[in-house]
PDB file of C-alpha atoms and ligand atoms in Angstrom:
ATOM      1  CA  MET A   6     -31.402  27.216   0.373  1.00 94.00           C
ATOM      2  CA  ARG A   7     -33.585  30.222  -0.455  1.00 96.00           C
ATOM      3  CA  ILE A   8     -36.850  30.513   1.450  1.00 97.00           C
ATOM      4  CA  LEU A   9     -39.738  32.875   0.731  1.00 98.00           C
ATOM      5  CA  VAL A  10     -41.939  33.600   3.753  1.00 98.00           C
ATOM      6  CA  SER A  11     -45.446  35.053   3.515  1.00 98.00           C
ATOM      7  CA  ASN A  12     -48.745  35.039   5.397  1.00 98.00           C
ATOM      8  CA  ASP A  13     -52.304  36.344   5.389  1.00 98.00           C
ATOM      9  CA  ASP A  14     -52.238  38.243   8.708  1.00 98.00           C
ATOM     10  CA  GLY A  15     -50.104  41.006   7.205  1.00 98.00           C
ATOM     11  CA  ILE A  16     -46.500  42.197   7.282  1.00 98.00           C
ATOM     12  CA  PHE A  17     -46.717  43.344  10.920  1.00 96.00           C
ATOM     13  CA  SER A  18     -47.980  40.039  12.335  1.00 97.00           C
ATOM     14  CA  PRO A  19     -45.755  38.644  15.107  1.00 97.00           C
ATOM     15  CA  GLY A  20     -46.444  35.170  13.685  1.00 98.00           C
ATOM     16  CA  LEU A  21     -44.754  36.183  10.418  1.00 98.00           C
ATOM     17  CA  ALA A  22     -41.684  37.434  12.287  1.00 97.00           C
ATOM     18  CA  ALA A  23     -41.528  34.203  14.290  1.00 98.00           C
ATOM     19  CA  LEU A  24     -41.722  32.037  11.142  1.00 98.00           C
ATOM     20  CA  ALA A  25     -39.138  34.152   9.291  1.00 98.00           C
ATOM     21  CA  GLN A  26     -36.780  33.881  12.239  1.00 97.00           C
ATOM     22  CA  VAL A  27     -37.040  30.070  12.348  1.00 98.00           C
ATOM     23  CA  ALA A  28     -36.703  29.906   8.542  1.00 98.00           C
ATOM     24  CA  SER A  29     -33.467  31.892   8.705  1.00 97.00           C
ATOM     25  CA  LYS A  30     -31.869  28.905  10.491  1.00 97.00           C
ATOM     26  CA  PHE A  31     -32.442  26.864   7.323  1.00 97.00           C
ATOM     27  CA  GLY A  32     -31.432  29.307   4.593  1.00 96.00           C
ATOM     28  CA  ASP A  33     -31.579  32.815   3.138  1.00 95.00           C
ATOM     29  CA  VAL A  34     -34.965  34.354   3.806  1.00 96.00           C
ATOM     30  CA  ILE A  35     -36.985  36.937   1.940  1.00 96.00           C
ATOM     31  CA  VAL A  36     -40.318  38.045   3.406  1.00 98.00           C
ATOM     32  CA  VAL A  37     -43.144  39.263   1.164  1.00 98.00           C
ATOM     33  CA  ALA A  38     -46.489  39.756   2.880  1.00 98.00           C
ATOM     34  CA  PRO A  39     -49.729  41.739   2.548  1.00 98.00           C
ATOM     35  CA  ASP A  40     -49.653  45.346   3.786  1.00 97.00           C
ATOM     36  CA  VAL A  41     -52.940  44.753   5.643  1.00 97.00           C
ATOM     37  CA  GLU A  42     -54.627  41.652   7.023  1.00 96.00           C
ATOM     38  CA  GLN A  43     -55.957  39.334   4.296  1.00 97.00           C
ATOM     39  CA  SER A  44     -57.321  36.448   6.396  1.00 96.00           C
ATOM     40  CA  ALA A  45     -60.012  34.277   4.731  1.00 94.00           C
ATOM     41  CA  MET A  46     -59.135  35.651   1.279  1.00 95.00           C
ATOM     42  CA  SER A  47     -58.468  32.087   0.125  1.00 97.00           C
ATOM     43  CA  HIS A  48     -56.716  32.028  -3.269  1.00 97.00           C
ATOM     44  CA  ALA A  49     -57.950  35.399  -4.554  1.00 97.00           C
ATOM     45  CA  ILE A  50     -55.648  37.238  -6.946  1.00 97.00           C
ATOM     46  CA  THR A  51     -55.732  40.920  -7.898  1.00 97.00           C
ATOM     47  CA  ILE A  52     -56.449  41.522 -11.588  1.00 96.00           C
ATOM     48  CA  GLN A  53     -58.328  44.853 -11.725  1.00 96.00           C
ATOM     49  CA  ARG A  54     -55.472  47.093 -10.544  1.00 97.00           C
ATOM     50  CA  PRO A  55     -51.668  46.943 -10.497  1.00 97.00           C
ATOM     51  CA  LEU A  56     -49.697  45.643  -7.527  1.00 97.00           C
ATOM     52  CA  GLN A  57     -46.982  47.589  -5.776  1.00 97.00           C
ATOM     53  CA  PHE A  58     -44.418  46.629  -3.153  1.00 97.00           C
ATOM     54  CA  ARG A  59     -42.492  48.626  -0.580  1.00 97.00           C
ATOM     55  CA  PRO A  60     -39.536  47.617   1.598  1.00 96.00           C
ATOM     56  CA  ALA A  61     -40.446  46.623   5.154  1.00 96.00           C
ATOM     57  CA  LYS A  62     -38.061  45.110   7.679  1.00 92.00           C
ATOM     58  CA  VAL A  63     -39.356  42.049   9.525  1.00 94.00           C
ATOM     59  CA  GLY A  64     -37.162  41.925  12.608  1.00 88.00           C
ATOM     60  CA  THR A  65     -33.645  41.958  11.169  1.00 88.00           C
ATOM     61  CA  LEU A  66     -34.739  40.352   7.897  1.00 92.00           C
ATOM     62  CA  GLU A  67     -35.348  41.928   4.505  1.00 86.00           C
ATOM     63  CA  GLY A  68     -39.009  42.159   3.690  1.00 95.00           C
ATOM     64  CA  PHE A  69     -41.545  43.732   1.372  1.00 97.00           C
ATOM     65  CA  ARG A  70     -45.180  44.633   1.876  1.00 98.00           C
ATOM     66  CA  VAL A  71     -47.557  44.290  -1.048  1.00 98.00           C
ATOM     67  CA  ASN A  72     -50.986  45.860  -1.571  1.00 98.00           C
ATOM     68  CA  GLY A  73     -52.478  42.514  -2.506  1.00 98.00           C
ATOM     69  CA  THR A  74     -53.687  39.119  -1.389  1.00 98.00           C
ATOM     70  CA  PRO A  75     -51.556  36.288   0.040  1.00 98.00           C
ATOM     71  CA  ALA A  76     -51.425  34.628  -3.410  1.00 98.00           C
ATOM     72  CA  ASP A  77     -50.369  37.975  -4.952  1.00 98.00           C
ATOM     73  CA  CYS A  78     -47.600  38.262  -2.352  1.00 98.00           C
ATOM     74  CA  VAL A  79     -46.160  34.854  -3.197  1.00 98.00           C
ATOM     75  CA  ALA A  80     -46.371  35.607  -6.932  1.00 96.00           C
ATOM     76  CA  MET A  81     -44.553  38.893  -6.254  1.00 96.00           C
ATOM     77  CA  GLY A  82     -42.074  37.131  -3.980  1.00 96.00           C
ATOM     78  CA  LEU A  83     -41.225  34.603  -6.699  1.00 95.00           C
ATOM     79  CA  TYR A  84     -40.688  37.518  -9.101  1.00 94.00           C
ATOM     80  CA  LEU A  85     -38.387  39.278  -6.630  1.00 91.00           C
ATOM     81  CA  CYS A  86     -36.585  36.155  -5.444  1.00 85.00           C
ATOM     82  CA  ASP A  87     -36.011  34.203  -8.695  1.00 79.00           C
ATOM     83  CA  LYS A  88     -37.346  30.783  -7.748  1.00 84.00           C
ATOM     84  CA  PRO A  89     -36.837  30.010  -4.060  1.00 95.00           C
ATOM     85  CA  ASP A  90     -36.458  26.381  -2.950  1.00 97.00           C
ATOM     86  CA  LEU A  91     -39.258  26.575  -0.392  1.00 98.00           C
ATOM     87  CA  VAL A  92     -42.197  28.839   0.455  1.00 98.00           C
ATOM     88  CA  LEU A  93     -43.493  29.077   4.024  1.00 98.00           C
ATOM     89  CA  SER A  94     -46.720  30.786   5.095  1.00 98.00           C
ATOM     90  CA  GLY A  95     -47.807  31.864   8.568  1.00 96.00           C
ATOM     91  CA  ILE A  96     -47.611  31.462  11.419  1.00 98.00           C
ATOM     92  CA  ASN A  97     -51.328  32.168  11.280  1.00 98.00           C
ATOM     93  CA  LEU A  98     -53.008  33.571  14.375  1.00 97.00           C
ATOM     94  CA  GLY A  99     -55.548  30.766  14.649  1.00 96.00           C
ATOM     95  CA  SER A 100     -56.083  27.269  13.307  1.00 95.00           C
ATOM     96  CA  ASN A 101     -56.701  26.264   9.692  1.00 96.00           C
ATOM     97  CA  LEU A 102     -58.394  22.905  10.137  1.00 94.00           C
ATOM     98  CA  GLY A 103     -61.009  21.037   8.118  1.00 92.00           C
ATOM     99  CA  HIS A 104     -63.070  23.368   5.931  1.00 91.00           C
ATOM    100  CA  ASP A 105     -60.836  26.291   6.937  1.00 92.00           C
ATOM    101  CA  VAL A 106     -58.429  24.983   4.300  1.00 95.00           C
ATOM    102  CA  TRP A 107     -60.863  26.201   1.623  1.00 94.00           C
ATOM    103  CA  HIS A 108     -61.211  29.679   3.176  1.00 94.00           C
ATOM    104  CA  SER A 109     -57.629  30.163   4.301  1.00 97.00           C
ATOM    105  CA  GLY A 110     -55.287  32.796   2.876  1.00 98.00           C
ATOM    106  CA  THR A 111     -52.439  31.174   4.827  1.00 98.00           C
ATOM    107  CA  VAL A 112     -52.862  27.889   2.954  1.00 98.00           C
ATOM    108  CA  ALA A 113     -53.397  29.738  -0.356  1.00 98.00           C
ATOM    109  CA  ALA A 114     -50.031  31.492  -0.064  1.00 98.00           C
ATOM    110  CA  ALA A 115     -48.292  28.118   0.221  1.00 98.00           C
ATOM    111  CA  LYS A 116     -50.541  26.754  -2.542  1.00 98.00           C
ATOM    112  CA  GLN A 117     -49.483  29.539  -4.929  1.00 98.00           C
ATOM    113  CA  ALA A 118     -45.930  28.188  -4.648  1.00 97.00           C
ATOM    114  CA  ALA A 119     -47.113  24.612  -5.194  1.00 98.00           C
ATOM    115  CA  PHE A 120     -48.855  25.736  -8.419  1.00 96.00           C
ATOM    116  CA  LEU A 121     -45.383  26.509  -9.746  1.00 94.00           C
ATOM    117  CA  GLY A 122     -43.794  23.302  -8.480  1.00 96.00           C
ATOM    118  CA  ILE A 123     -42.167  24.862  -5.419  1.00 97.00           C
ATOM    119  CA  PRO A 124     -42.898  23.101  -2.101  1.00 98.00           C
ATOM    120  CA  GLY A 125     -45.176  25.142   0.145  1.00 98.00           C
ATOM    121  CA  VAL A 126     -45.801  24.715   3.865  1.00 98.00           C
ATOM    122  CA  ALA A 127     -48.549  26.595   5.728  1.00 98.00           C
ATOM    123  CA  PHE A 128     -48.256  27.020   9.517  1.00 98.00           C
ATOM    124  CA  SER A 129     -51.140  27.897  11.821  1.00 98.00           C
ATOM    125  CA  LEU A 130     -51.253  28.137  15.600  1.00 98.00           C
ATOM    126  CA  CYS A 131     -54.477  26.902  17.226  1.00 96.00           C
ATOM    127  CA  LEU A 132     -55.395  29.563  19.785  1.00 94.00           C
ATOM    128  CA  ASN A 133     -58.994  29.094  20.996  1.00 83.00           C
ATOM    129  CA  GLY A 134     -58.831  32.354  22.941  1.00 86.00           C
ATOM    130  CA  ASP A 135     -55.307  31.803  24.285  1.00 89.00           C
ATOM    131  CA  ASP A 136     -52.547  34.359  23.779  1.00 92.00           C
ATOM    132  CA  PRO A 137     -49.816  33.109  21.434  1.00 96.00           C
ATOM    133  CA  ASP A 138     -46.402  32.385  22.944  1.00 96.00           C
ATOM    134  CA  TRP A 139     -44.094  32.714  19.934  1.00 96.00           C
ATOM    135  CA  GLU A 140     -40.906  31.799  21.791  1.00 97.00           C
ATOM    136  CA  ALA A 141     -42.534  28.553  22.946  1.00 97.00           C
ATOM    137  CA  THR A 142     -43.887  27.885  19.432  1.00 98.00           C
ATOM    138  CA  LYS A 143     -40.671  28.432  17.457  1.00 98.00           C
ATOM    139  CA  PRO A 144     -38.927  25.137  18.445  1.00 98.00           C
ATOM    140  CA  TYR A 145     -41.942  23.170  17.180  1.00 98.00           C
ATOM    141  CA  VAL A 146     -41.863  24.995  13.845  1.00 98.00           C
ATOM    142  CA  GLU A 147     -38.166  24.154  13.628  1.00 98.00           C
ATOM    143  CA  GLN A 148     -38.968  20.515  14.457  1.00 98.00           C
ATOM    144  CA  VAL A 149     -41.518  20.379  11.609  1.00 98.00           C
ATOM    145  CA  LEU A 150     -39.083  21.902   9.119  1.00 98.00           C
ATOM    146  CA  ASP A 151     -36.330  19.496  10.241  1.00 98.00           C
ATOM    147  CA  HIS A 152     -38.734  16.628   9.656  1.00 97.00           C
ATOM    148  CA  LEU A 153     -39.952  17.835   6.243  1.00 97.00           C
ATOM    149  CA  LEU A 154     -36.534  18.775   4.895  1.00 96.00           C
ATOM    150  CA  ALA A 155     -34.917  15.479   5.906  1.00 95.00           C
ATOM    151  CA  ARG A 156     -37.027  13.349   3.543  1.00 91.00           C
ATOM    152  CA  GLU A 157     -39.229  13.366   0.477  1.00 92.00           C
ATOM    153  CA  LYS A 158     -42.163  15.659   1.142  1.00 93.00           C
ATOM    154  CA  PRO A 159     -45.504  16.468  -0.475  1.00 95.00           C
ATOM    155  CA  ILE A 160     -45.725  19.576  -2.656  1.00 97.00           C
ATOM    156  CA  LEU A 161     -48.093  21.226  -0.154  1.00 98.00           C
ATOM    157  CA  VAL A 162     -48.430  20.657   3.591  1.00 98.00           C
ATOM    158  CA  ASN A 163     -50.897  22.270   5.985  1.00 98.00           C
ATOM    159  CA  VAL A 164     -49.373  22.334   9.483  1.00 98.00           C
ATOM    160  CA  ASN A 165     -51.454  23.113  12.580  1.00 98.00           C
ATOM    161  CA  LEU A 166     -49.710  23.550  15.920  1.00 98.00           C
ATOM    162  CA  PRO A 167     -51.646  23.042  19.155  1.00 97.00           C
ATOM    163  CA  ILE A 168     -51.143  25.828  21.691  1.00 95.00           C
ATOM    164  CA  HIS A 169     -49.409  23.322  24.002  1.00 94.00           C
ATOM    165  CA  PRO A 170     -47.958  20.597  21.740  1.00 96.00           C
ATOM    166  CA  THR A 171     -46.832  17.256  23.102  1.00 97.00           C
ATOM    167  CA  GLY A 172     -43.962  17.444  20.616  1.00 95.00           C
ATOM    168  CA  GLU A 173     -45.250  14.548  18.508  1.00 97.00           C
ATOM    169  CA  LEU A 174     -45.897  15.020  14.792  1.00 98.00           C
ATOM    170  CA  CYS A 175     -48.928  13.362  13.199  1.00 98.00           C
ATOM    171  CA  TRP A 176     -49.736  13.052   9.476  1.00 98.00           C
ATOM    172  CA  THR A 177     -53.468  13.658   9.155  1.00 98.00           C
ATOM    173  CA  TYR A 178     -56.326  14.059   6.692  1.00 97.00           C
ATOM    174  CA  GLN A 179     -58.568  17.102   6.323  1.00 95.00           C
ATOM    175  CA  SER A 180     -61.637  16.841   8.554  1.00 91.00           C
ATOM    176  CA  VAL A 181     -64.657  17.784   6.418  1.00 83.00           C
ATOM    177  CA  ARG A 182     -67.381  15.631   7.973  1.00 76.00           C
ATOM    178  CA  ALA A 183     -69.494  18.433   9.376  1.00 71.00           C
ATOM    179  CA  TYR A 184     -69.771  22.165   8.735  1.00 76.00           C
ATOM    180  CA  ASN A 185     -72.267  24.776   9.799  1.00 77.00           C
ATOM    181  CA  GLY A 186     -71.178  27.818   7.805  1.00 82.00           C
ATOM    182  CA  GLN A 187     -74.085  30.225   8.193  1.00 87.00           C
ATOM    183  CA  VAL A 188     -75.087  33.865   8.309  1.00 92.00           C
ATOM    184  CA  VAL A 189     -75.843  35.098  11.843  1.00 92.00           C
ATOM    185  CA  PRO A 190     -77.969  38.279  12.093  1.00 94.00           C
ATOM    186  CA  GLY A 191     -77.369  41.036  14.612  1.00 95.00           C
ATOM    187  CA  GLU A 192     -77.737  44.789  14.783  1.00 95.00           C
ATOM    188  CA  ASP A 193     -75.375  47.753  15.052  1.00 94.00           C
ATOM    189  CA  PRO A 194     -75.592  50.395  17.854  1.00 94.00           C
ATOM    190  CA  GLN A 195     -78.050  52.400  15.713  1.00 95.00           C
ATOM    191  CA  GLY A 196     -80.387  49.405  15.476  1.00 95.00           C
ATOM    192  CA  ARG A 197     -79.579  48.701  11.819  1.00 96.00           C
ATOM    193  CA  PRO A 198     -79.367  45.019  10.856  1.00 94.00           C
ATOM    194  CA  HIS A 199     -75.974  43.544  10.113  1.00 95.00           C
ATOM    195  CA  TYR A 200     -74.679  40.020   9.579  1.00 94.00           C
ATOM    196  CA  TRP A 201     -71.691  37.835  10.488  1.00 92.00           C
ATOM    197  CA  PHE A 202     -70.578  34.851   8.480  1.00 87.00           C
ATOM    198  CA  SER A 203     -69.827  32.114  11.005  1.00 82.00           C
ATOM    199  CA  ALA A 204     -68.282  28.723  10.270  1.00 75.00           C
ATOM    200  CA  VAL A 205     -67.525  26.390  13.151  1.00 72.00           C
ATOM    201  CA  PRO A 206     -67.233  22.581  13.312  1.00 66.00           C
ATOM    202  CA  VAL A 207     -70.384  20.975  14.688  1.00 65.00           C
ATOM    203  CA  SER A 208     -69.366  17.459  15.676  1.00 72.00           C
ATOM    204  CA  ALA A 209     -66.500  15.554  17.242  1.00 80.00           C
ATOM    205  CA  PRO A 210     -63.657  15.007  14.787  1.00 84.00           C
ATOM    206  CA  ASP A 211     -62.791  11.613  13.309  1.00 89.00           C
ATOM    207  CA  LYS A 212     -59.672   9.891  14.612  1.00 93.00           C
ATOM    208  CA  GLY A 213     -56.735  10.586  12.328  1.00 96.00           C
ATOM    209  CA  SER A 214     -58.074  13.908  11.081  1.00 96.00           C
ATOM    210  CA  ASP A 215     -56.365  17.280  11.454  1.00 96.00           C
ATOM    211  CA  ARG A 216     -58.893  18.489  14.032  1.00 93.00           C
ATOM    212  CA  TRP A 217     -58.571  15.282  16.062  1.00 95.00           C
ATOM    213  CA  ALA A 218     -54.754  15.532  16.102  1.00 97.00           C
ATOM    214  CA  VAL A 219     -54.587  19.040  17.561  1.00 96.00           C
ATOM    215  CA  GLU A 220     -57.188  18.071  20.180  1.00 94.00           C
ATOM    216  CA  GLN A 221     -54.697  15.380  21.267  1.00 96.00           C
ATOM    217  CA  GLY A 222     -51.889  17.958  21.430  1.00 97.00           C
ATOM    218  CA  LEU A 223     -50.261  16.510  18.295  1.00 98.00           C
ATOM    219  CA  ILE A 224     -48.765  18.721  15.594  1.00 98.00           C
ATOM    220  CA  SER A 225     -50.942  18.049  12.553  1.00 98.00           C
ATOM    221  CA  LEU A 226     -49.358  17.764   9.102  1.00 98.00           C
ATOM    222  CA  THR A 227     -51.893  17.394   6.300  1.00 98.00           C
ATOM    223  CA  PRO A 228     -50.599  16.719   2.777  1.00 98.00           C
ATOM    224  CA  ILE A 229     -52.769  18.699   0.338  1.00 98.00           C
ATOM    225  CA  THR A 230     -53.357  17.863  -3.315  1.00 96.00           C
ATOM    226  CA  LEU A 231     -53.893  20.501  -6.007  1.00 97.00           C
ATOM    227  CA  ASP A 232     -56.302  18.314  -7.987  1.00 96.00           C
ATOM    228  CA  VAL A 233     -59.670  18.431  -6.188  1.00 94.00           C
ATOM    229  CA  THR A 234     -61.439  16.200  -8.733  1.00 95.00           C
ATOM    230  CA  ASP A 235     -63.830  13.673  -7.190  1.00 93.00           C
ATOM    231  CA  ARG A 236     -61.972  10.597  -8.502  1.00 91.00           C
ATOM    232  CA  ALA A 237     -64.432   8.129  -6.939  1.00 92.00           C
ATOM    233  CA  TRP A 238     -67.315   9.750  -8.813  1.00 92.00           C
ATOM    234  CA  LEU A 239     -65.336   9.879 -12.033  1.00 90.00           C
ATOM    235  CA  LYS A 240     -64.687   6.149 -11.755  1.00 90.00           C
ATOM    236  CA  ARG A 241     -68.420   5.484 -11.370  1.00 92.00           C
ATOM    237  CA  VAL A 242     -69.250   7.330 -14.587  1.00 90.00           C
ATOM    238  CA  GLN A 243     -66.401   5.976 -16.689  1.00 82.00           C
ATOM    239  CA  PRO A 244     -66.044   6.159 -19.597  1.00 76.00           C
ATOM    240  CA  PRO A 245     -66.654   9.930 -19.113  1.00 66.00           C
ATOM    241  CA  CYS A 246     -67.233  10.664 -22.817  1.00 70.00           C
TER     242      CYS A 246
HETATM  243 MN1  LIG B 145     -54.949  34.847   9.135  1.00 73.36          MN
END
Protein backbone atom coordinates (compact mmCIF):
# COMPACT_ATOMS: atom_id res chain seq x y z
CA MET A 1 0.00 0.00 0.00
CA ARG A 2 1.24 3.50 -0.84
CA ILE A 3 0.46 6.22 1.69
CA LEU A 4 0.86 9.97 1.24
CA VAL A 5 1.26 11.89 4.51
CA SER A 6 0.74 15.64 4.84
CA ASN A 7 -0.31 18.23 7.41
CA ASP A 8 -0.92 21.92 7.99
CA ASP A 9 1.63 22.50 10.79
CA GLY A 10 4.53 22.28 8.34
CA ILE A 11 7.25 19.84 7.35
CA PHE A 12 9.13 20.23 10.65
CA SER A 13 6.16 19.43 12.92
CA PRO A 14 6.83 16.52 15.30
CA GLY A 15 3.21 15.45 14.75
CA LEU A 16 3.94 14.90 11.05
CA ALA A 17 6.97 12.74 11.88
CA ALA A 18 4.91 10.72 14.35
CA LEU A 19 2.13 10.10 11.80
CA ALA A 20 4.60 9.20 9.03
CA GLN A 21 6.32 6.75 11.34
CA VAL A 22 3.05 4.98 12.22
CA ALA A 23 2.01 5.01 8.54
CA SER A 24 5.25 3.28 7.56
CA LYS A 25 4.02 0.19 9.45
CA PHE A 26 1.16 -0.05 6.94
CA GLY A 27 2.91 0.66 3.64
CA ASP A 28 5.36 2.76 1.64
CA VAL A 29 5.22 6.36 2.78
CA ILE A 30 5.89 9.61 0.99
CA VAL A 31 5.64 12.86 2.97
CA VAL A 32 4.69 16.13 1.27
CA ALA A 33 3.99 19.03 3.60
CA PRO A 34 4.01 22.85 3.67
CA ASP A 35 7.40 24.52 4.16
CA VAL A 36 5.87 26.80 6.82
CA GLU A 37 2.86 26.47 9.11
CA GLN A 38 -0.47 26.69 7.25
CA SER A 39 -2.93 26.12 10.11
CA ALA A 40 -6.49 27.46 9.56
CA MET A 41 -5.89 27.80 5.81
CA SER A 42 -8.87 25.51 5.21
CA HIS A 43 -9.04 24.35 1.57
CA ALA A 44 -7.17 27.29 0.01
CA ILE A 45 -5.21 26.55 -3.16
CA THR A 46 -2.45 28.63 -4.73
CA ILE A 47 -3.32 29.95 -8.19
CA GLN A 48 -1.47 33.29 -8.50
CA ARG A 49 2.08 31.90 -8.47
CA PRO A 50 3.78 28.59 -9.29
CA LEU A 51 4.46 25.93 -6.67
CA GLN A 52 7.87 24.45 -6.00
CA PHE A 53 9.02 21.49 -3.92
CA ARG A 54 12.32 20.62 -2.29
CA PRO A 55 13.49 17.36 -0.72
CA ALA A 56 13.23 17.23 3.07
CA LYS A 57 13.81 14.15 5.20
CA VAL A 58 11.15 13.46 7.84
CA GLY A 59 12.96 11.21 10.29
CA THR A 60 14.25 8.40 8.08
CA LEU A 61 11.48 8.84 5.52
CA GLU A 62 11.55 10.54 2.13
CA GLY A 63 9.78 13.85 2.17
CA PHE A 64 9.23 17.07 0.26
CA ARG A 65 8.40 20.56 1.43
CA VAL A 66 6.17 22.72 -0.74
CA ASN A 67 5.70 26.49 -0.73
CA GLY A 68 1.94 26.12 -0.65
CA THR A 69 -1.16 25.27 1.33
CA PRO A 70 -2.11 21.83 2.72
CA ALA A 71 -4.39 21.23 -0.29
CA ASP A 72 -1.53 22.24 -2.63
CA CYS A 73 0.75 19.76 -0.85
CA VAL A 74 -1.64 16.86 -1.36
CA ALA A 75 -2.16 17.83 -5.02
CA MET A 76 1.63 17.92 -5.41
CA GLY A 77 1.98 14.66 -3.49
CA LEU A 78 -0.49 12.92 -5.82
CA TYR A 79 1.53 14.24 -8.78
CA LEU A 80 4.78 12.94 -7.29
CA CYS A 81 3.37 9.66 -6.00
CA ASP A 82 1.10 8.51 -8.87
CA LYS A 83 -2.12 7.76 -7.02
CA PRO A 84 -1.49 6.53 -3.47
CA ASP A 85 -4.03 4.21 -1.83
CA LEU A 86 -4.48 6.41 1.23
CA VAL A 87 -3.75 9.99 2.31
CA LEU A 88 -3.17 10.83 5.98
CA SER A 89 -2.98 14.34 7.44
CA GLY A 90 -1.63 15.44 10.80
CA ILE A 91 -1.07 14.76 13.55
CA ASN A 92 -2.29 18.30 14.16
CA LEU A 93 -1.05 20.12 17.25
CA GLY A 94 -4.52 20.78 18.63
CA SER A 95 -8.07 19.57 18.12
CA ASN A 96 -10.21 19.96 15.01
CA LEU A 97 -13.69 19.60 16.46
CA GLY A 98 -17.06 21.07 15.49
CA HIS A 99 -16.71 24.26 13.45
CA ASP A 100 -12.93 23.77 13.35
CA VAL A 101 -13.61 21.34 10.51
CA TRP A 102 -14.50 24.32 8.30
CA HIS A 103 -11.33 26.25 9.22
CA SER A 104 -8.91 23.35 9.36
CA GLY A 105 -6.00 22.88 6.96
CA THR A 106 -5.45 19.41 8.45
CA VAL A 107 -8.92 18.27 7.38
CA ALA A 108 -8.56 20.04 4.00
CA ALA A 109 -5.41 18.06 3.16
CA ALA A 110 -7.32 14.81 3.65
CA LYS A 111 -10.30 16.30 1.80
CA GLN A 112 -8.14 17.11 -1.25
CA ALA A 113 -7.50 13.36 -1.56
CA ALA A 114 -11.20 12.57 -1.14
CA PHE A 115 -11.99 14.97 -4.01
CA LEU A 116 -10.07 12.57 -6.24
CA GLY A 117 -11.63 9.43 -4.81
CA ILE A 118 -8.70 8.53 -2.56
CA PRO A 119 -9.59 7.88 1.11
CA GLY A 120 -8.34 10.63 3.40
CA VAL A 121 -7.95 10.54 7.18
CA ALA A 122 -7.17 13.64 9.25
CA PHE A 123 -5.62 13.21 12.72
CA SER A 124 -5.61 15.86 15.43
CA LEU A 125 -4.41 15.68 19.02
CA CYS A 126 -6.51 17.59 21.55
CA LEU A 127 -4.01 19.48 23.72
CA ASN A 128 -5.78 22.16 25.80
CA GLY A 129 -2.44 23.50 27.01
CA ASP A 130 -0.85 20.08 27.57
CA ASP A 131 2.46 19.13 25.96
CA PRO A 132 2.06 16.41 23.32
CA ASP A 133 3.50 12.98 24.09
CA TRP A 134 4.03 11.52 20.62
CA GLU A 135 5.30 8.14 21.81
CA ALA A 136 2.14 7.71 23.90
CA THR A 137 -0.04 8.89 20.99
CA LYS A 138 1.39 6.66 18.25
CA PRO A 139 -0.25 3.36 19.40
CA TYR A 140 -3.68 5.03 19.26
CA VAL A 141 -3.05 6.27 15.72
CA GLU A 142 -2.06 2.72 14.80
CA GLN A 143 -5.24 1.43 16.46
CA VAL A 144 -7.37 3.82 14.37
CA LEU A 145 -5.64 2.82 11.14
CA ASP A 146 -6.02 -0.89 12.01
CA HIS A 147 -9.72 -0.28 12.55
CA LEU A 148 -10.25 1.75 9.35
CA LEU A 149 -8.21 -0.52 7.09
CA ALA A 150 -9.91 -3.71 8.29
CA ARG A 151 -13.35 -2.77 6.93
CA GLU A 152 -15.24 -0.57 4.52
CA LYS A 153 -14.54 3.04 5.41
CA PRO A 154 -15.91 6.47 4.50
CA ILE A 155 -14.03 8.50 1.90
CA LEU A 156 -13.08 11.10 4.53
CA VAL A 157 -12.66 10.69 8.29
CA ASN A 158 -11.82 13.36 10.85
CA VAL A 159 -10.07 11.73 13.82
CA ASN A 160 -9.54 13.56 17.12
CA LEU A 161 -7.41 11.95 19.81
CA PRO A 162 -7.85 12.98 23.45
CA ILE A 163 -4.58 13.73 25.23
CA HIS A 164 -5.20 10.71 27.50
CA PRO A 165 -7.41 8.31 25.50
CA THR A 166 -9.28 5.47 27.16
CA GLY A 167 -8.46 3.40 24.08
CA GLU A 168 -12.07 3.22 22.91
CA LEU A 169 -13.03 4.41 19.43
CA CYS A 170 -16.30 6.29 18.93
CA TRP A 171 -17.98 7.22 15.63
CA THR A 172 -19.34 10.73 16.09
CA TYR A 173 -21.05 13.62 14.33
CA GLN A 174 -19.68 17.15 13.94
CA SER A 175 -20.74 19.37 16.84
CA VAL A 176 -21.98 22.65 15.33
CA ARG A 177 -24.64 23.68 17.86
CA ALA A 178 -22.91 26.77 19.17
CA TYR A 179 -20.11 29.01 17.93
CA ASN A 180 -18.82 32.37 19.04
CA GLY A 181 -16.32 33.24 16.32
CA GLN A 182 -15.59 36.91 16.92
CA VAL A 183 -13.00 39.64 16.59
CA VAL A 184 -11.34 40.54 19.91
CA PRO A 185 -9.63 43.97 20.05
CA GLY A 186 -6.34 44.62 21.80
CA GLU A 187 -3.33 46.86 21.35
CA ASP A 188 0.34 46.37 20.50
CA PRO A 189 3.22 47.63 22.74
CA GLN A 190 3.13 50.98 20.90
CA GLY A 191 -0.55 51.43 21.78
CA ARG A 192 -1.78 50.78 18.23
CA PRO A 193 -5.02 48.79 17.95
CA HIS A 194 -4.84 45.23 16.72
CA TYR A 195 -7.31 42.35 16.56
CA TRP A 196 -7.46 38.59 17.13
CA PHE A 197 -9.98 36.31 15.51
CA SER A 198 -11.20 33.98 18.25
CA ALA A 199 -13.50 30.99 17.82
CA VAL A 200 -14.28 28.83 20.83
CA PRO A 201 -17.28 26.59 21.62
CA VAL A 202 -19.73 28.28 23.97
CA SER A 203 -21.90 25.48 25.33
CA ALA A 204 -21.69 21.89 26.51
CA PRO A 205 -21.48 19.46 23.60
CA ASP A 206 -24.32 17.13 22.62
CA LYS A 207 -23.90 13.45 23.45
CA GLY A 208 -22.57 11.56 20.45
CA SER A 209 -20.78 14.56 18.96
CA ASP A 210 -17.05 14.82 18.28
CA ARG A 211 -16.52 17.31 21.11
CA TRP A 212 -18.48 15.16 23.57
CA ALA A 213 -16.44 12.05 22.67
CA VAL A 214 -13.03 13.57 23.36
CA GLU A 215 -14.34 14.99 26.65
CA GLN A 216 -15.10 11.36 27.61
CA GLY A 217 -11.57 10.30 26.62
CA LEU A 218 -12.88 8.51 23.52
CA ILE A 219 -11.08 8.68 20.18
CA SER A 220 -13.53 10.50 17.92
CA LEU A 221 -13.98 9.38 14.30
CA THR A 222 -16.27 11.64 12.29
CA PRO A 223 -17.21 10.57 8.76
CA ILE A 224 -17.27 13.70 6.57
CA THR A 225 -19.27 14.16 3.38
CA LEU A 226 -18.08 16.27 0.44
CA ASP A 227 -21.60 17.39 -0.47
CA VAL A 228 -22.60 20.11 2.01
CA THR A 229 -26.01 20.73 0.42
CA ASP A 230 -28.83 21.28 2.92
CA ARG A 231 -30.88 18.24 1.81
CA ALA A 232 -33.67 18.88 4.34
CA TRP A 233 -34.21 22.37 2.92
CA LEU A 234 -34.06 21.10 -0.64
CA LYS A 235 -36.79 18.59 0.17
CA ARG A 236 -39.01 21.37 1.54
CA VAL A 237 -38.76 23.37 -1.68
CA GLN A 238 -39.13 20.48 -4.10
CA PRO A 239 -39.62 20.58 -7.00
CA PRO A 240 -36.63 23.01 -7.09
CA CYS A 241 -37.33 24.28 -10.63
MN1 LIG B 1 -2.37 22.99 12.47
